[in-house]
Structure formats: C-alpha cells, structure tokens
PDB file of C-alpha atoms in Angstrom:
ATOM      1  CA  MET A   1     -18.083  21.042 -78.951  1.00 75.00           C
ATOM      2  CA  ALA A   2     -16.650  22.131 -82.260  1.00 95.00           C
ATOM      3  CA  LYS A   3     -17.559  22.162 -86.490  1.00 96.00           C
ATOM      4  CA  LEU A   4     -16.211  20.021 -89.040  1.00 97.00           C
ATOM      5  CA  ASN A   5     -16.242  21.135 -92.305  1.00 97.00           C
ATOM      6  CA  ARG A   6     -16.906  18.814 -94.856  1.00 95.00           C
ATOM      7  CA  ASP A   7     -17.134  19.957 -98.191  1.00 93.00           C
ATOM      8  CA  GLY A   8     -19.192  23.202 -97.011  1.00 96.00           C
ATOM      9  CA  VAL A   9     -21.207  21.429 -95.135  1.00 97.00           C
ATOM     10  CA  ASN A  10     -20.150  21.963 -91.169  1.00 98.00           C
ATOM     11  CA  ILE A  11     -20.750  19.317 -89.042  1.00 98.00           C
ATOM     12  CA  TYR A  12     -21.285  19.966 -85.421  1.00 98.00           C
ATOM     13  CA  TYR A  13     -19.774  17.642 -82.742  1.00 98.00           C
ATOM     14  CA  GLU A  14     -18.926  16.943 -79.491  1.00 98.00           C
ATOM     15  CA  VAL A  15     -15.486  15.119 -77.768  1.00 98.00           C
ATOM     16  CA  HIS A  16     -15.969  14.061 -74.100  1.00 98.00           C
ATOM     17  CA  GLY A  17     -13.137  11.792 -72.546  1.00 98.00           C
ATOM     18  CA  SER A  18     -10.197  10.422 -73.888  1.00 96.00           C
ATOM     19  CA  GLY A  19      -9.039   6.866 -74.766  1.00 96.00           C
ATOM     20  CA  PRO A  20     -10.230   4.513 -77.349  1.00 97.00           C
ATOM     21  CA  ALA A  21     -12.548   6.172 -79.302  1.00 98.00           C
ATOM     22  CA  LEU A  22     -16.518   5.652 -79.479  1.00 98.00           C
ATOM     23  CA  ILE A  23     -18.913   6.867 -82.024  1.00 98.00           C
ATOM     24  CA  LEU A  24     -22.817   7.048 -81.069  1.00 98.00           C
ATOM     25  CA  THR A  25     -25.290   8.851 -83.957  1.00 98.00           C
ATOM     26  CA  HIS A  26     -28.582   9.901 -83.349  1.00 98.00           C
ATOM     27  CA  GLY A  27     -31.564   8.656 -84.485  1.00 97.00           C
ATOM     28  CA  TYR A  28     -33.759  10.970 -87.107  1.00 97.00           C
ATOM     29  CA  SER A  29     -34.821  13.809 -85.743  1.00 95.00           C
ATOM     30  CA  ALA A  30     -33.007  13.882 -82.857  1.00 96.00           C
ATOM     31  CA  THR A  31     -29.734  15.303 -82.641  1.00 97.00           C
ATOM     32  CA  ALA A  32     -26.671  14.212 -80.446  1.00 97.00           C
ATOM     33  CA  GLN A  33     -27.997  15.331 -77.516  1.00 96.00           C
ATOM     34  CA  MET A  34     -30.200  12.652 -76.744  1.00 96.00           C
ATOM     35  CA  TRP A  35     -27.046  11.149 -75.471  1.00 97.00           C
ATOM     36  CA  LYS A  36     -26.662  13.214 -72.293  1.00 97.00           C
ATOM     37  CA  GLY A  37     -26.902   9.996 -69.897  1.00 97.00           C
ATOM     38  CA  GLN A  38     -24.259   8.233 -71.597  1.00 98.00           C
ATOM     39  CA  ILE A  39     -21.846  10.774 -71.800  1.00 98.00           C
ATOM     40  CA  GLU A  40     -20.250   9.876 -68.142  1.00 98.00           C
ATOM     41  CA  PRO A  41     -20.395   6.332 -68.340  1.00 98.00           C
ATOM     42  CA  LEU A  42     -19.317   6.017 -71.341  1.00 98.00           C
ATOM     43  CA  SER A  43     -16.222   8.519 -71.737  1.00 98.00           C
ATOM     44  CA  LYS A  44     -14.216   7.069 -68.099  1.00 96.00           C
ATOM     45  CA  VAL A  45     -12.237   5.007 -70.618  1.00 94.00           C
ATOM     46  CA  HIS A  46     -13.107   6.653 -74.166  1.00 97.00           C
ATOM     47  CA  THR A  47     -13.405   9.099 -76.119  1.00 98.00           C
ATOM     48  CA  LEU A  48     -16.532   9.561 -77.191  1.00 98.00           C
ATOM     49  CA  ILE A  49     -17.758  11.200 -79.759  1.00 98.00           C
ATOM     50  CA  LEU A  50     -20.922  12.877 -80.527  1.00 98.00           C
ATOM     51  CA  TRP A  51     -22.294  14.470 -83.257  1.00 98.00           C
ATOM     52  CA  ASP A  52     -25.244  16.055 -84.937  1.00 98.00           C
ATOM     53  CA  MET A  53     -26.249  14.677 -88.581  1.00 98.00           C
ATOM     54  CA  ARG A  54     -26.516  17.670 -91.689  1.00 98.00           C
ATOM     55  CA  GLY A  55     -30.071  18.268 -91.466  1.00 98.00           C
ATOM     56  CA  HIS A  56     -30.188  18.347 -87.620  1.00 98.00           C
ATOM     57  CA  GLY A  57     -29.249  20.221 -84.572  1.00 97.00           C
ATOM     58  CA  GLN A  58     -26.432  21.928 -84.992  1.00 97.00           C
ATOM     59  CA  SER A  59     -24.946  21.006 -88.078  1.00 98.00           C
ATOM     60  CA  ASP A  60     -25.493  22.768 -91.353  1.00 98.00           C
ATOM     61  CA  TYR A  61     -28.983  22.177 -93.555  1.00 98.00           C
ATOM     62  CA  PRO A  62     -27.750  22.666 -97.143  1.00 97.00           C
ATOM     63  CA  ALA A  63     -30.306  23.907 -99.340  1.00 97.00           C
ATOM     64  CA  ASP A  64     -29.535  21.164-102.622  1.00 97.00           C
ATOM     65  CA  GLN A  65     -30.841  18.291-101.788  1.00 98.00           C
ATOM     66  CA  SER A  66     -28.671  15.665-102.880  1.00 97.00           C
ATOM     67  CA  ALA A  67     -25.983  16.907-100.040  1.00 98.00           C
ATOM     68  CA  TYR A  68     -28.673  13.643 -98.318  1.00 98.00           C
ATOM     69  CA  SER A  69     -27.460  10.656 -98.618  1.00 98.00           C
ATOM     70  CA  GLU A  70     -26.134   7.494 -97.133  1.00 98.00           C
ATOM     71  CA  ASP A  71     -23.058   7.609 -98.520  1.00 97.00           C
ATOM     72  CA  HIS A  72     -22.582  11.549 -97.478  1.00 98.00           C
ATOM     73  CA  THR A  73     -23.683  10.348 -93.843  1.00 98.00           C
ATOM     74  CA  VAL A  74     -21.263   7.308 -93.503  1.00 98.00           C
ATOM     75  CA  ALA A  75     -18.054  10.066 -95.431  1.00 98.00           C
ATOM     76  CA  ASP A  76     -19.065  12.130 -92.106  1.00 98.00           C
ATOM     77  CA  MET A  77     -18.706   9.627 -89.754  1.00 98.00           C
ATOM     78  CA  ALA A  78     -15.181   9.046 -91.257  1.00 98.00           C
ATOM     79  CA  ALA A  79     -13.960  12.668 -91.185  1.00 98.00           C
ATOM     80  CA  LEU A  80     -14.635  13.057 -87.625  1.00 98.00           C
ATOM     81  CA  LEU A  81     -12.905   9.728 -86.682  1.00 98.00           C
ATOM     82  CA  ASP A  82     -10.108  11.088 -88.596  1.00 98.00           C
ATOM     83  CA  GLN A  83     -10.542  14.425 -86.711  1.00 97.00           C
ATOM     84  CA  VAL A  84      -9.889  12.941 -83.528  1.00 97.00           C
ATOM     85  CA  GLY A  85      -7.674  11.053 -84.899  1.00 97.00           C
ATOM     86  CA  ALA A  86      -8.882   7.358 -84.661  1.00 98.00           C
ATOM     87  CA  LYS A  87      -8.557   5.333 -86.665  1.00 97.00           C
ATOM     88  CA  LYS A  88     -11.147   2.431 -85.157  1.00 98.00           C
ATOM     89  CA  ALA A  89     -13.757   2.580 -83.173  1.00 98.00           C
ATOM     90  CA  ILE A  90     -16.984   1.429 -81.806  1.00 98.00           C
ATOM     91  CA  VAL A  91     -19.747   2.866 -83.494  1.00 98.00           C
ATOM     92  CA  GLY A  92     -22.954   2.645 -82.531  1.00 98.00           C
ATOM     93  CA  GLY A  93     -26.248   4.179 -82.997  1.00 98.00           C
ATOM     94  CA  LEU A  94     -29.876   4.106 -82.233  1.00 98.00           C
ATOM     95  CA  SER A  95     -32.510   3.713 -85.526  1.00 97.00           C
ATOM     96  CA  LEU A  96     -31.403   5.613 -88.494  1.00 98.00           C
ATOM     97  CA  GLY A  97     -27.973   6.133 -86.245  1.00 98.00           C
ATOM     98  CA  GLY A  98     -27.734   2.279 -85.880  1.00 98.00           C
ATOM     99  CA  TYR A  99     -28.486   1.464 -89.308  1.00 98.00           C
ATOM    100  CA  MET A 100     -25.709   4.362 -90.351  1.00 98.00           C
ATOM    101  CA  SER A 101     -23.595   2.205 -88.330  1.00 98.00           C
ATOM    102  CA  LEU A 102     -23.680  -1.188 -90.054  1.00 98.00           C
ATOM    103  CA  ALA A 103     -23.437   1.054 -93.752  1.00 98.00           C
ATOM    104  CA  PHE A 104     -20.616   1.937 -91.842  1.00 98.00           C
ATOM    105  CA  TYR A 105     -19.198  -0.567 -91.323  1.00 98.00           C
ATOM    106  CA  ARG A 106     -20.017  -2.278 -95.004  1.00 98.00           C
ATOM    107  CA  LYS A 107     -17.901   0.879 -96.359  1.00 98.00           C
ATOM    108  CA  HIS A 108     -15.061   0.968 -93.912  1.00 98.00           C
ATOM    109  CA  PRO A 109     -15.229  -2.478 -92.101  1.00 98.00           C
ATOM    110  CA  GLU A 110     -11.181  -2.313 -91.196  1.00 98.00           C
ATOM    111  CA  ARG A 111     -12.134   0.834 -89.352  1.00 98.00           C
ATOM    112  CA  VAL A 112     -15.006  -0.723 -86.353  1.00 98.00           C
ATOM    113  CA  ARG A 113     -13.765  -2.669 -83.802  1.00 98.00           C
ATOM    114  CA  SER A 114     -17.410  -3.008 -82.409  1.00 98.00           C
ATOM    115  CA  LEU A 115     -20.866  -2.385 -82.922  1.00 98.00           C
ATOM    116  CA  LEU A 116     -23.754  -0.752 -80.767  1.00 98.00           C
ATOM    117  CA  ILE A 117     -27.208  -1.482 -82.975  1.00 98.00           C
ATOM    118  CA  ILE A 118     -29.774  -0.088 -80.509  1.00 98.00           C
ATOM    119  CA  ASP A 119     -33.721   0.353 -81.303  1.00 98.00           C
ATOM    120  CA  THR A 120     -32.812  -0.252 -85.065  1.00 98.00           C
ATOM    121  CA  GLY A 121     -33.742  -2.012 -88.214  1.00 97.00           C
ATOM    122  CA  PRO A 122     -31.480  -2.910 -91.355  1.00 97.00           C
ATOM    123  CA  GLY A 123     -33.085  -2.682 -94.269  1.00 97.00           C
ATOM    124  CA  PHE A 124     -35.671  -4.588 -96.643  1.00 97.00           C
ATOM    125  CA  LYS A 125     -34.767  -7.486 -98.963  1.00 96.00           C
ATOM    126  CA  LYS A 126     -38.000  -6.797-100.291  1.00 96.00           C
ATOM    127  CA  ASP A 127     -38.586  -4.298-102.725  1.00 96.00           C
ATOM    128  CA  ASP A 128     -42.706  -3.353-101.417  1.00 97.00           C
ATOM    129  CA  ALA A 129     -41.376  -3.528 -98.086  1.00 96.00           C
ATOM    130  CA  ARG A 130     -38.934  -0.669 -98.601  1.00 97.00           C
ATOM    131  CA  GLU A 131     -41.000   0.448-101.012  1.00 97.00           C
ATOM    132  CA  ALA A 132     -43.870   1.260 -98.074  1.00 97.00           C
ATOM    133  CA  TRP A 133     -41.073   2.633 -95.181  1.00 97.00           C
ATOM    134  CA  ASN A 134     -40.328   5.336 -98.222  1.00 97.00           C
ATOM    135  CA  GLN A 135     -43.358   6.673 -98.655  1.00 98.00           C
ATOM    136  CA  ASN A 136     -43.694   6.907 -94.950  1.00 96.00           C
ATOM    137  CA  ALA A 137     -40.377   8.680 -94.780  1.00 97.00           C
ATOM    138  CA  LEU A 138     -41.111  10.612 -98.086  1.00 97.00           C
ATOM    139  CA  ASN A 139     -45.006  11.478 -96.071  1.00 96.00           C
ATOM    140  CA  ARG A 140     -42.528  12.782 -93.185  1.00 94.00           C
ATOM    141  CA  ALA A 141     -40.797  15.352 -95.230  1.00 97.00           C
ATOM    142  CA  VAL A 142     -44.593  16.399 -96.770  1.00 97.00           C
ATOM    143  CA  SER A 143     -45.957  16.811 -93.595  1.00 94.00           C
ATOM    144  CA  LEU A 144     -42.586  18.824 -92.031  1.00 95.00           C
ATOM    145  CA  GLU A 145     -43.086  21.197 -95.140  1.00 95.00           C
ATOM    146  CA  LYS A 146     -46.610  22.314 -94.856  1.00 94.00           C
ATOM    147  CA  ASP A 147     -46.238  21.898 -90.436  1.00 91.00           C
ATOM    148  CA  GLY A 148     -42.798  22.956 -89.883  1.00 93.00           C
ATOM    149  CA  LEU A 149     -40.924  21.424 -86.703  1.00 91.00           C
ATOM    150  CA  ALA A 150     -44.554  21.049 -84.772  1.00 86.00           C
ATOM    151  CA  THR A 151     -44.750  17.248 -86.081  1.00 84.00           C
ATOM    152  CA  LEU A 152     -42.150  16.564 -84.501  1.00 86.00           C
ATOM    153  CA  LYS A 153     -44.135  17.319 -80.579  1.00 75.00           C
ATOM    154  CA  SER A 154     -45.274  13.795 -80.618  1.00 66.00           C
ATOM    155  CA  GLY A 155     -42.802  11.130 -80.850  1.00 66.00           C
ATOM    156  CA  SER A 156     -40.380   8.480 -78.726  1.00 66.00           C
ATOM    157  CA  ALA A 157     -38.973  10.773 -75.981  1.00 75.00           C
ATOM    158  CA  GLU A 158     -35.264  11.260 -78.060  1.00 82.00           C
ATOM    159  CA  ARG A 159     -37.029  13.582 -80.296  1.00 79.00           C
ATOM    160  CA  ALA A 160     -37.592  15.795 -76.528  1.00 74.00           C
ATOM    161  CA  TYR A 161     -34.030  16.717 -76.299  1.00 77.00           C
ATOM    162  CA  ALA A 162     -33.451  18.280 -79.880  1.00 89.00           C
ATOM    163  CA  VAL A 163     -33.183  21.793 -80.937  1.00 92.00           C
ATOM    164  CA  HIS A 164     -33.870  22.107 -84.794  1.00 96.00           C
ATOM    165  CA  ARG A 165     -33.328  25.815 -86.666  1.00 94.00           C
ATOM    166  CA  ASP A 166     -36.106  24.181 -88.954  1.00 92.00           C
ATOM    167  CA  ALA A 167     -37.650  21.930 -90.547  1.00 96.00           C
ATOM    168  CA  LYS A 168     -36.134  22.013 -94.037  1.00 96.00           C
ATOM    169  CA  GLY A 169     -32.719  20.664 -92.849  1.00 97.00           C
ATOM    170  CA  LEU A 170     -35.092  17.570 -91.346  1.00 97.00           C
ATOM    171  CA  ALA A 171     -37.511  17.516 -94.553  1.00 98.00           C
ATOM    172  CA  LYS A 172     -34.323  16.821 -97.023  1.00 98.00           C
ATOM    173  CA  ALA A 173     -32.672  14.648 -94.320  1.00 98.00           C
ATOM    174  CA  ALA A 174     -36.163  12.747 -94.930  1.00 98.00           C
ATOM    175  CA  ARG A 175     -36.078  12.286 -98.453  1.00 98.00           C
ATOM    176  CA  GLY A 176     -32.082  11.522 -98.756  1.00 98.00           C
ATOM    177  CA  MET A 177     -31.417   9.379 -95.974  1.00 98.00           C
ATOM    178  CA  LEU A 178     -34.669   8.429 -93.856  1.00 98.00           C
ATOM    179  CA  THR A 179     -35.509   6.474 -97.432  1.00 97.00           C
ATOM    180  CA  GLN A 180     -33.333   3.661 -98.554  1.00 96.00           C
ATOM    181  CA  ARG A 181     -32.361   2.542-102.336  1.00 94.00           C
ATOM    182  CA  THR A 182     -31.033  -1.348-102.142  1.00 96.00           C
ATOM    183  CA  ALA A 183     -30.796  -4.462 -99.340  1.00 97.00           C
ATOM    184  CA  ASP A 184     -27.482  -3.879 -99.336  1.00 97.00           C
ATOM    185  CA  VAL A 185     -26.743  -3.342 -95.667  1.00 98.00           C
ATOM    186  CA  ILE A 186     -29.375  -6.286 -94.337  1.00 98.00           C
ATOM    187  CA  ASN A 187     -27.399  -8.249 -96.802  1.00 98.00           C
ATOM    188  CA  SER A 188     -24.191  -8.005 -95.357  1.00 98.00           C
ATOM    189  CA  LEU A 189     -25.068  -9.009 -91.674  1.00 98.00           C
ATOM    190  CA  PRO A 190     -23.755 -12.201 -92.118  1.00 98.00           C
ATOM    191  CA  ALA A 191     -20.165 -10.810 -93.186  1.00 98.00           C
ATOM    192  CA  ILE A 192     -19.644  -8.578 -90.083  1.00 98.00           C
ATOM    193  CA  LYS A 193     -16.931 -10.138 -88.183  1.00 98.00           C
ATOM    194  CA  VAL A 194     -16.470  -7.979 -85.442  1.00 98.00           C
ATOM    195  CA  PRO A 195     -18.226  -8.166 -81.343  1.00 98.00           C
ATOM    196  CA  SER A 196     -21.725  -6.530 -82.043  1.00 98.00           C
ATOM    197  CA  LEU A 197     -24.666  -5.963 -79.129  1.00 98.00           C
ATOM    198  CA  VAL A 198     -28.041  -5.918 -80.412  1.00 98.00           C
ATOM    199  CA  VAL A 199     -30.136  -3.202 -77.305  1.00 98.00           C
ATOM    200  CA  VAL A 200     -34.333  -3.207 -78.382  1.00 98.00           C
ATOM    201  CA  GLY A 201     -37.205  -2.072 -76.019  1.00 98.00           C
ATOM    202  CA  SER A 202     -39.602  -4.543 -74.786  1.00 98.00           C
ATOM    203  CA  LYS A 203     -41.909  -2.109 -75.771  1.00 97.00           C
ATOM    204  CA  ASP A 204     -40.005  -0.984 -79.038  1.00 97.00           C
ATOM    205  CA  THR A 205     -42.743  -3.077 -81.193  1.00 96.00           C
ATOM    206  CA  PRO A 206     -42.135  -2.106 -84.686  1.00 94.00           C
ATOM    207  CA  PHE A 207     -38.045  -2.802 -83.787  1.00 97.00           C
ATOM    208  CA  ILE A 208     -38.928  -6.721 -81.872  1.00 98.00           C
ATOM    209  CA  ALA A 209     -38.682  -8.724 -84.923  1.00 97.00           C
ATOM    210  CA  ALA A 210     -36.081  -6.465 -86.717  1.00 97.00           C
ATOM    211  CA  SER A 211     -33.218  -7.016 -83.562  1.00 98.00           C
ATOM    212  CA  ASP A 212     -34.050 -10.535 -83.609  1.00 98.00           C
ATOM    213  CA  TYR A 213     -33.427 -11.169 -87.369  1.00 98.00           C
ATOM    214  CA  MET A 214     -30.259  -8.865 -86.446  1.00 98.00           C
ATOM    215  CA  ALA A 215     -29.181 -10.762 -83.890  1.00 98.00           C
ATOM    216  CA  SER A 216     -29.336 -14.312 -85.491  1.00 98.00           C
ATOM    217  CA  LYS A 217     -27.797 -13.240 -88.723  1.00 98.00           C
ATOM    218  CA  ILE A 218     -24.747 -11.439 -87.076  1.00 98.00           C
ATOM    219  CA  PRO A 219     -22.299 -14.001 -86.438  1.00 98.00           C
ATOM    220  CA  GLY A 220     -21.691 -13.875 -83.122  1.00 97.00           C
ATOM    221  CA  ALA A 221     -24.232 -11.132 -81.667  1.00 98.00           C
ATOM    222  CA  GLN A 222     -24.919 -10.732 -78.156  1.00 98.00           C
ATOM    223  CA  LYS A 223     -28.709  -9.156 -78.016  1.00 98.00           C
ATOM    224  CA  VAL A 224     -30.094  -7.340 -75.124  1.00 98.00           C
ATOM    225  CA  VAL A 225     -33.701  -6.434 -74.032  1.00 98.00           C
ATOM    226  CA  ILE A 226     -33.926  -3.166 -72.000  1.00 98.00           C
ATOM    227  CA  GLU A 227     -37.224  -4.294 -70.064  1.00 98.00           C
ATOM    228  CA  ASP A 228     -39.738  -1.097 -69.648  1.00 97.00           C
ATOM    229  CA  ALA A 229     -38.178   0.610 -72.402  1.00 97.00           C
ATOM    230  CA  GLY A 230     -39.624   2.405 -75.535  1.00 96.00           C
ATOM    231  CA  HIS A 231     -37.495   3.281 -78.573  1.00 95.00           C
ATOM    232  CA  ALA A 232     -35.500   5.450 -77.143  1.00 95.00           C
ATOM    233  CA  SER A 233     -34.214   2.438 -74.681  1.00 97.00           C
ATOM    234  CA  ASN A 234     -31.203   4.718 -73.268  1.00 97.00           C
ATOM    235  CA  ILE A 235     -33.541   7.460 -72.349  1.00 96.00           C
ATOM    236  CA  ASP A 236     -36.724   4.995 -71.198  1.00 96.00           C
ATOM    237  CA  GLN A 237     -34.312   3.141 -69.063  1.00 97.00           C
ATOM    238  CA  PRO A 238     -31.007   4.683 -68.989  1.00 97.00           C
ATOM    239  CA  LYS A 239     -29.496   2.414 -65.826  1.00 98.00           C
ATOM    240  CA  ALA A 240     -29.912  -0.443 -67.628  1.00 98.00           C
ATOM    241  CA  PHE A 241     -28.690   0.566 -70.754  1.00 98.00           C
ATOM    242  CA  ASN A 242     -25.668   1.778 -69.431  1.00 98.00           C
ATOM    243  CA  ASP A 243     -25.379  -1.240 -67.471  1.00 98.00           C
ATOM    244  CA  ALA A 244     -25.676  -3.257 -70.478  1.00 98.00           C
ATOM    245  CA  VAL A 245     -23.384  -1.469 -72.911  1.00 98.00           C
ATOM    246  CA  VAL A 246     -20.506  -0.598 -70.263  1.00 98.00           C
ATOM    247  CA  GLY A 247     -20.837  -4.424 -69.429  1.00 97.00           C
ATOM    248  CA  PHE A 248     -20.466  -5.794 -73.412  1.00 98.00           C
ATOM    249  CA  ILE A 249     -17.331  -2.848 -74.221  1.00 97.00           C
ATOM    250  CA  GLU A 250     -15.795  -4.241 -71.316  1.00 96.00           C
ATOM    251  CA  ARG A 251     -15.597  -7.828 -72.273  1.00 95.00           C
ATOM    252  CA  LEU A 252     -13.757  -6.243 -75.582  1.00 96.00           C
ATOM    253  CA  PRO A 253     -10.568  -7.394 -76.637  1.00 90.00           C
ATOM    254  CA  ALA A 254      -8.194  -4.730 -75.492  1.00 84.00           C
ATOM    255  CA  ALA A 255      -7.781  -2.044 -78.596  1.00 76.00           C
TER     256      ALA A 255
END
C-alpha cells in the first residue's frame, strides 16, 4: 500500500503477491477495495496491482478539472506498471475501469498481455448515444456537488466498499473521465490482438448487449456470463467470477 506521485497528483495503489503483473481498475465511484475478494486467488502466482483512480478513495482529488481525463487515467496505469517494474501486464477492470483498460490497450498495445473486460461498455459509435451518456454523467456530477456522498448510497455493490473523502473529486471525475468524446475505443476493438475475456453478470441488463458486442468484435474473445450477478459480478458471485478469471489466465501463453 503506497502512493505514486504523478506530476503532483498522488495515486494510491496496493501490490499483492509476485509473478507476472496483473492490474485491475475499479468502476466509477468505487475504489480498489471492490477487488478484495479477488486478492487471494489472483495474487497466488501474479503481482496483483490495485489502485484508486484520481478523484476516488485514497488518491488525490486535484482541484483543476483538466487533471481528470481518459489520457491521464491511461498514463496513471502506465506509471503504475513502471513503478512495479512490469513491462507487460494482464490489464482489466470493471465498468469505467474496463473501458479504461481498452483505452490503455489502444495507447500501449505492446504492454498488454491480455484483457479482462468486466461489466463494461466500449463507448458509442453514434454521437446521439454518446451525448445521452455524457448528459447522464454530467447530471451525476451536479448531484454530487449538490448532495455530496449521500448520492452514492444507492447503486450496485462495488460502491458499498468505497470510502471517499468528499464528493468533489468524484464530480470532477464524472465530468472528465466518465464522459466520452470520441468513438476511438469502440472502433479499436477489431484491432485487439491479445487474448481477451469479456465477463458480465446475467442481471446486468444495461451491459449485456455491450458485452455481446465486444465479444463479437474482439478477435478470439471469450465471454462468460456470471449467473445471478448484477453489475458487480465479482462481488455478487465471487466464486464463479474467480473461477472464470483464474481459468482464463491459466490458459494464457506463458509470460
């Protein structure tokens, strides 16, 4: 458990176990603590890196809105891999964390051994759909600024583990990281050349079609549906989730 200084912004991270690197990124308004049920099985033969995105949890909440972006998040991930001495890693995440994992691959394909895309959407090709998503994100930012952390009491299970110092960082993260500006990530799916696992909970209705789409567009992708699980499939059904992920990783070519 440590902090990495990234151009004046301290990024909280944890390292568990040893072996080939595996980095997991949490969803929006969650923290690294959402992965606590995965630490034991995934750190047995891997260096497992968990972290809090800027504006979340124990990382810094920069006052400057421009400090929150997809590019900054991807750069944070690269810096964390550098910090632990990992040239390549299994890269994965849930929801916003999964989207950022796809964005990381687009920027740094040579550093990705495989992808774990969990309860995630790949963005939008159509401007109107992207605009609707962005408006929802901006509405969340306004609610956080108005009502504070109380707005997080409802929602999926990964938020139950999250502790944030205040809502200001989350509001800025909604504006700068949750919003999307281009179709670059969704358009990049057919160019992915690493083994990829797409995971979705059977009850995660908003993300089932997106998961099907990613599984069909990413060459050779495998898809697993976690029965009786919602948006936080790793928390709702940890054994089924862990079995699926460990099984997939065990079949990867040697690092």
